[in-house]
Tab-separated table of C-alpha atoms in Angstrom:
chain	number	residue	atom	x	y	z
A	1218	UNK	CA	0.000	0.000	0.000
A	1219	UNK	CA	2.831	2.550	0.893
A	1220	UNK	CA	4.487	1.615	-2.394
A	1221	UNK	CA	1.346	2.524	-4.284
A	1222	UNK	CA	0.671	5.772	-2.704
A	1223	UNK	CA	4.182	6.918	-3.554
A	1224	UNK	CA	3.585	5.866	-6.887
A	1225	UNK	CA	0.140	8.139	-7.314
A	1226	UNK	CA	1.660	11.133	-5.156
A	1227	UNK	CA	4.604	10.730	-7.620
A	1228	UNK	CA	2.810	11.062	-10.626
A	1229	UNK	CA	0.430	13.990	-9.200
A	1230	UNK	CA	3.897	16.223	-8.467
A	1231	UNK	CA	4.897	15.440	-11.839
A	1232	UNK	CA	1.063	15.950	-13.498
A	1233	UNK	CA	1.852	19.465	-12.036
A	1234	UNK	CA	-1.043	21.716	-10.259
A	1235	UNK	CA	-3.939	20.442	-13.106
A	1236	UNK	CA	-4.069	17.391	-11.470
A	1237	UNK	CA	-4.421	18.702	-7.538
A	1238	UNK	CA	-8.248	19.136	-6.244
A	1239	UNK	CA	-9.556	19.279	-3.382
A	1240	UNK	CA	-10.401	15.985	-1.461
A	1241	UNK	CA	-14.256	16.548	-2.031
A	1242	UNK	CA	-13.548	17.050	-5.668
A	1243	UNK	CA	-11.987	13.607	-5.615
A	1244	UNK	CA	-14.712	11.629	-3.198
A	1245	UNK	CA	-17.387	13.131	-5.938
A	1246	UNK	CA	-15.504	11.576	-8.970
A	1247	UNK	CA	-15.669	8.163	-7.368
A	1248	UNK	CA	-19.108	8.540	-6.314
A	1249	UNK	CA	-20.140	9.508	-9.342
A	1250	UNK	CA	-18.649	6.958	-10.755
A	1251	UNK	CA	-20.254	4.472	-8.250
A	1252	UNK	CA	-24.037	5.196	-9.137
A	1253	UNK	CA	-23.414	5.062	-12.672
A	1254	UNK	CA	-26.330	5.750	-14.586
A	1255	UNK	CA	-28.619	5.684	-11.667
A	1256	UNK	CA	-27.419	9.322	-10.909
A	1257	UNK	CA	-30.504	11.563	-11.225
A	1258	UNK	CA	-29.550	14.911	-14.132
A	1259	UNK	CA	-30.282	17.399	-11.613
A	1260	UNK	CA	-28.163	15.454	-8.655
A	1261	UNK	CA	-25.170	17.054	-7.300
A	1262	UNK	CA	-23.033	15.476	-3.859
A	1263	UNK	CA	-23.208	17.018	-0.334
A	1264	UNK	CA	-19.761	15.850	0.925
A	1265	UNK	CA	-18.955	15.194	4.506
A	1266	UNK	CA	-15.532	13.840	5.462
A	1267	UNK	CA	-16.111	13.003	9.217
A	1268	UNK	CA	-12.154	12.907	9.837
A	1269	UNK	CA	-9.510	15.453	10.450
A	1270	UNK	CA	-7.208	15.224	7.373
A	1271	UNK	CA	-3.870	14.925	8.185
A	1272	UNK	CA	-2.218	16.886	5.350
A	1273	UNK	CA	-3.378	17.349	1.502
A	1274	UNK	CA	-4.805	14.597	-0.393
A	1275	UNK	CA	-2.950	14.196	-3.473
A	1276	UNK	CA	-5.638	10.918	-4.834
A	1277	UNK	CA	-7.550	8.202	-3.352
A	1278	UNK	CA	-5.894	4.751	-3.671
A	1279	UNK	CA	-8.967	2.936	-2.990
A	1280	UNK	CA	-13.047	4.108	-2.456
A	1281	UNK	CA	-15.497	1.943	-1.288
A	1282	UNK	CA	-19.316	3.521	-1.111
A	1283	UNK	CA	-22.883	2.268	-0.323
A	1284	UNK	CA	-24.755	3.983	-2.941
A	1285	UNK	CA	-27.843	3.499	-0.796
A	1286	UNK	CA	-26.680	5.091	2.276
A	1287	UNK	CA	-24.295	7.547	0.518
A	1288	UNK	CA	-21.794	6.190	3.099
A	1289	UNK	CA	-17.976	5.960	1.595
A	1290	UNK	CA	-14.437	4.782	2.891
A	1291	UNK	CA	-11.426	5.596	1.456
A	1292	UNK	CA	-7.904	5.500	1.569
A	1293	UNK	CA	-6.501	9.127	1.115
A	1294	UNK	CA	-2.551	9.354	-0.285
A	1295	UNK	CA	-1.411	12.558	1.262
A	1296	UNK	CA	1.173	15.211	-0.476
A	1297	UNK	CA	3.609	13.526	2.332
A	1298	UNK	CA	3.272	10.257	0.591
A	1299	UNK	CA	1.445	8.665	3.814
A	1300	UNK	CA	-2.046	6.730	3.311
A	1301	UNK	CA	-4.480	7.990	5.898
A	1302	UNK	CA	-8.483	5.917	6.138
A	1303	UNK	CA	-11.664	8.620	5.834
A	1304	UNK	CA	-15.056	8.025	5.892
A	1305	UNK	CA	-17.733	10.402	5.606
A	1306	UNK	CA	-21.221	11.076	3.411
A	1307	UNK	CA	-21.595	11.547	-0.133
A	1308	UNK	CA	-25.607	12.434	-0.501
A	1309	UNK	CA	-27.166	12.986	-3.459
A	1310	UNK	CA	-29.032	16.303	-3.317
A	1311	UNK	CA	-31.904	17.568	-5.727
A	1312	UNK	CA	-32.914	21.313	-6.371
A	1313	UNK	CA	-36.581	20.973	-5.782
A	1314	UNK	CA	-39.274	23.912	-4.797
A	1315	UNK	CA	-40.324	24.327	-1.375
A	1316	UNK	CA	-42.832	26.961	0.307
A	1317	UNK	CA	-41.274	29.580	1.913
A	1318	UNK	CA	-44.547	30.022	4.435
A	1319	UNK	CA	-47.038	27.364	5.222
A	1320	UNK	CA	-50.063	27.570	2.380
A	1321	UNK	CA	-53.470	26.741	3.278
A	1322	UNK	CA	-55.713	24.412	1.094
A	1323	UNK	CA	-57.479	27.038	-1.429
A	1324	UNK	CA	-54.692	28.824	-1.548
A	1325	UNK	CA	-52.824	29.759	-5.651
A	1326	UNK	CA	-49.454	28.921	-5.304
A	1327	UNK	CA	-47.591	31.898	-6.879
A	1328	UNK	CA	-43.512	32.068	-8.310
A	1329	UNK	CA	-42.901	34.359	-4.972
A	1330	UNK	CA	-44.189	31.412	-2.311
A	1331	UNK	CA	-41.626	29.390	-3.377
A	1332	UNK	CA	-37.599	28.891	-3.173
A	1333	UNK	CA	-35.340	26.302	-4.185
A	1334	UNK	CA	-33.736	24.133	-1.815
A	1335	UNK	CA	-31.447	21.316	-2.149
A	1336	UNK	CA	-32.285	18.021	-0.510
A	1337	UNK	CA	-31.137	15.149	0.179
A	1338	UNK	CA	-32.858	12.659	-2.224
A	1339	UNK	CA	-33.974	10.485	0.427
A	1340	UNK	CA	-35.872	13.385	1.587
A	1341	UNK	CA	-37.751	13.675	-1.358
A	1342	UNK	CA	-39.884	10.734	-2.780
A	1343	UNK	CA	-41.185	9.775	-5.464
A	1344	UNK	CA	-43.860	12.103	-5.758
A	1345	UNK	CA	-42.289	15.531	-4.613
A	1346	UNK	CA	-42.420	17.821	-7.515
A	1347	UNK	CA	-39.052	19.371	-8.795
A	1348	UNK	CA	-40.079	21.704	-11.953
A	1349	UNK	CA	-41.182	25.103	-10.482
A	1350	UNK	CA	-43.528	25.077	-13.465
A	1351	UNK	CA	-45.763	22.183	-12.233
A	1352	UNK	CA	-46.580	24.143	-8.950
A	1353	UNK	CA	-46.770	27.459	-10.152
A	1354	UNK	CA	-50.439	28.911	-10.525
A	1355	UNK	CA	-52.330	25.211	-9.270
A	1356	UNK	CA	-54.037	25.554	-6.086
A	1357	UNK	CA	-53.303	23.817	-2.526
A	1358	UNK	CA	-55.008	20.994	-1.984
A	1359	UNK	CA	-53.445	20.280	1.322
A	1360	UNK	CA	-51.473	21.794	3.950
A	1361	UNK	CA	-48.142	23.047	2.371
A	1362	UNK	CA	-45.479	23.088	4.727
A	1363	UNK	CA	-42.652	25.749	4.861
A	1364	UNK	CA	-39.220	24.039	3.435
A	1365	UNK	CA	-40.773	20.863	2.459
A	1366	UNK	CA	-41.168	19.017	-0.153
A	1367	UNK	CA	-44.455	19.648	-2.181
A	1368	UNK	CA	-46.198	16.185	-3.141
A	1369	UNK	CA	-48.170	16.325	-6.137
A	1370	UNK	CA	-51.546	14.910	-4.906
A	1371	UNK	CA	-50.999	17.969	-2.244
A	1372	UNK	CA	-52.346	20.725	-5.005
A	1373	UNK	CA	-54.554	20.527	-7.948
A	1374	UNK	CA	-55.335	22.397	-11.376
A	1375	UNK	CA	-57.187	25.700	-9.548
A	1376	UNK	CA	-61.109	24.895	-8.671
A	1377	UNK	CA	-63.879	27.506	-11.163
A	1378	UNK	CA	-66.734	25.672	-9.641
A	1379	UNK	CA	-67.095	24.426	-6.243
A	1380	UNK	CA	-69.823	22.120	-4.656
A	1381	UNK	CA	-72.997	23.340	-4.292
A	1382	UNK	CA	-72.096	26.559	-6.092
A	1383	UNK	CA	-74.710	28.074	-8.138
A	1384	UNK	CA	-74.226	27.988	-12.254
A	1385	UNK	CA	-75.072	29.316	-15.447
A	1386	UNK	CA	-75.468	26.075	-17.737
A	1387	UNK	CA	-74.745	27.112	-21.375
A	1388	UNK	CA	-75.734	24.488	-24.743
A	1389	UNK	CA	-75.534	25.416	-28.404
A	1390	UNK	CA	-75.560	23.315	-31.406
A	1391	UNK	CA	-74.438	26.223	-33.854
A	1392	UNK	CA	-78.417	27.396	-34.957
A	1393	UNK	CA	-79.754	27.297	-31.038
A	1394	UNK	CA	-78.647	28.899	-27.810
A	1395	UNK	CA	-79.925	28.067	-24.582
A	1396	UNK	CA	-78.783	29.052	-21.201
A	1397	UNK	CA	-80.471	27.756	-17.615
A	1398	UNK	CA	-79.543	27.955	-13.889
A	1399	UNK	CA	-78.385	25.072	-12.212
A	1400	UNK	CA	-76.335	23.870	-9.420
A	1401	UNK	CA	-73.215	22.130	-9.000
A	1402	UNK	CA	-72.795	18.861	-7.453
A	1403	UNK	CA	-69.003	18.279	-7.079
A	1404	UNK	CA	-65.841	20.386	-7.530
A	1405	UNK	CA	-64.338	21.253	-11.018
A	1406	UNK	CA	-61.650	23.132	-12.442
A	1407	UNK	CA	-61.498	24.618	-15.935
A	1408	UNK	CA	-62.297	21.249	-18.856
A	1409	UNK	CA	-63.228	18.931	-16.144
A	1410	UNK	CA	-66.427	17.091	-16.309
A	1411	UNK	CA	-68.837	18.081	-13.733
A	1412	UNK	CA	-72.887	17.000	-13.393
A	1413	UNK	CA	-75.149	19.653	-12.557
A	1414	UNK	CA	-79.086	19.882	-11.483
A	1415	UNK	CA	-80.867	21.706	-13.764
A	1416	UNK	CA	-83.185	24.288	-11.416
A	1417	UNK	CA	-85.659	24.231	-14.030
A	1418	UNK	CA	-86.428	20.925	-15.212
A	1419	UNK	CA	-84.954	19.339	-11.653
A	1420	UNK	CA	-82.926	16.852	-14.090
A	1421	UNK	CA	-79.392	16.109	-13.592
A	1422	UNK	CA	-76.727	16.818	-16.709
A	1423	UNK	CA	-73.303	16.210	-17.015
A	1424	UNK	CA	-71.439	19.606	-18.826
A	1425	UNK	CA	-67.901	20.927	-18.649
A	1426	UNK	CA	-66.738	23.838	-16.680
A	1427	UNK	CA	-65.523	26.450	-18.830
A	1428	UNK	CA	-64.767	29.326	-16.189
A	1429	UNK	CA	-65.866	30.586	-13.209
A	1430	UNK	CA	-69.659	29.695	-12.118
A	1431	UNK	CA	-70.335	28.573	-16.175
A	1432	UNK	CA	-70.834	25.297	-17.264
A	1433	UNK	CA	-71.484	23.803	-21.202
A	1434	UNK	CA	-73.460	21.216	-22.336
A	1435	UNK	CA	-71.616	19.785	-25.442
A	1436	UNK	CA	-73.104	17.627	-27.646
């Protein structure tokens, strides 16, 4: 092992100062290399070396990681030509939006509610939200939290009709236009199928919410 190290540390002095980095530079190339392909786009390393180095790292001789745990041990070659064992973290970490204040439900989530963070991906699952574009104008659904993760089943495509809301119900086959009042009998946002009571004929229709309060009977 001491005859290796003194081999790399020889061959960074004579690669000259483009080969130095720092040792957190060097645990991210091997970790990097370690996941492979299963390394999201967007994923960068959080780096923790838990020990006190003992001098500059000139390269690792040998890295051994648990991709699952983002746990790693390594042996560091110093610039003195002695080996020295780390360990430490190497976390994946994914820029994803989070609320910067708690949003109630019926709340519009707009650009300036929101920052990016980056998290651990453990933190994250599988259905937090990471384009600022899919949370941007929807409405809550459920309790946004401040800093955490927004779920996708947590806020919905914002409501133009809601339950029991009184509506304007719209048909027209080109030659014929008819409008009647009716009421609503579920929630609905903008193209969603809702069914309606007609307050005239007391019959129930399903029509499509076009905007706020107005529904339309297609054909």
């Amino acid at each position: 092992m001491r005859y290796l190290a003194a081999i790399l540390t020889a061959l960074v002095m004579l690669a000259g100062p483009a080969l130095s980095a720092s040792v957190n530079v060097l645990i991210e190339e091997r970790a990097r290399a370690d996941y492979g392909s299963d390394l999201p786009d967007a994923g960068d390393f959080d780096i923790t070396v838990k020990d006190t180095l003992q001098g500059e790292v000139a390269a690792l001789a040998e890295f051994w990681m648990d991709p699952r745990t983002g746990k790693f041990l390594a042996n560091a070659v110093l610039n003195t030509g002695d080996v020295q064992r780390i360990s430490g973290l190497a976390q994946i970490t994914i820029p994803v939006p989070v609320p910067n204040q708690r949003l109630l439900p019926g709340e519009i989530v707009d650009e300036a509610d929101l920052v990016i963070a980056h998290l651990p991906i453990g933190r994250i699952g599988s259905y937090a939200i990471t384009n600022p574009a899919e949370v941007i104008g929807k409405q809550v659904r459920r309790v946004l939290s401040q800093g955490r993760p927004i779920q996708a089943q947590s806020i919905i495509q914002p409501l133009v009709i809601d339950r029991g809301d009184r509506v304007d119900i719209h048909f027209s086959d080109g030659l014929l236009a008819l409008s009647s009042p009716g009421r609503a009998l579920s929630d609905a946002h903008r193209g969603q199928e809702i069914r309606i009571v007609n307050l005239i004929s007391n019959k129930t229709v399903i029509a499509v919410a076009t905007g706020d309060g107005t529904v339309e009977i297609k054909r």
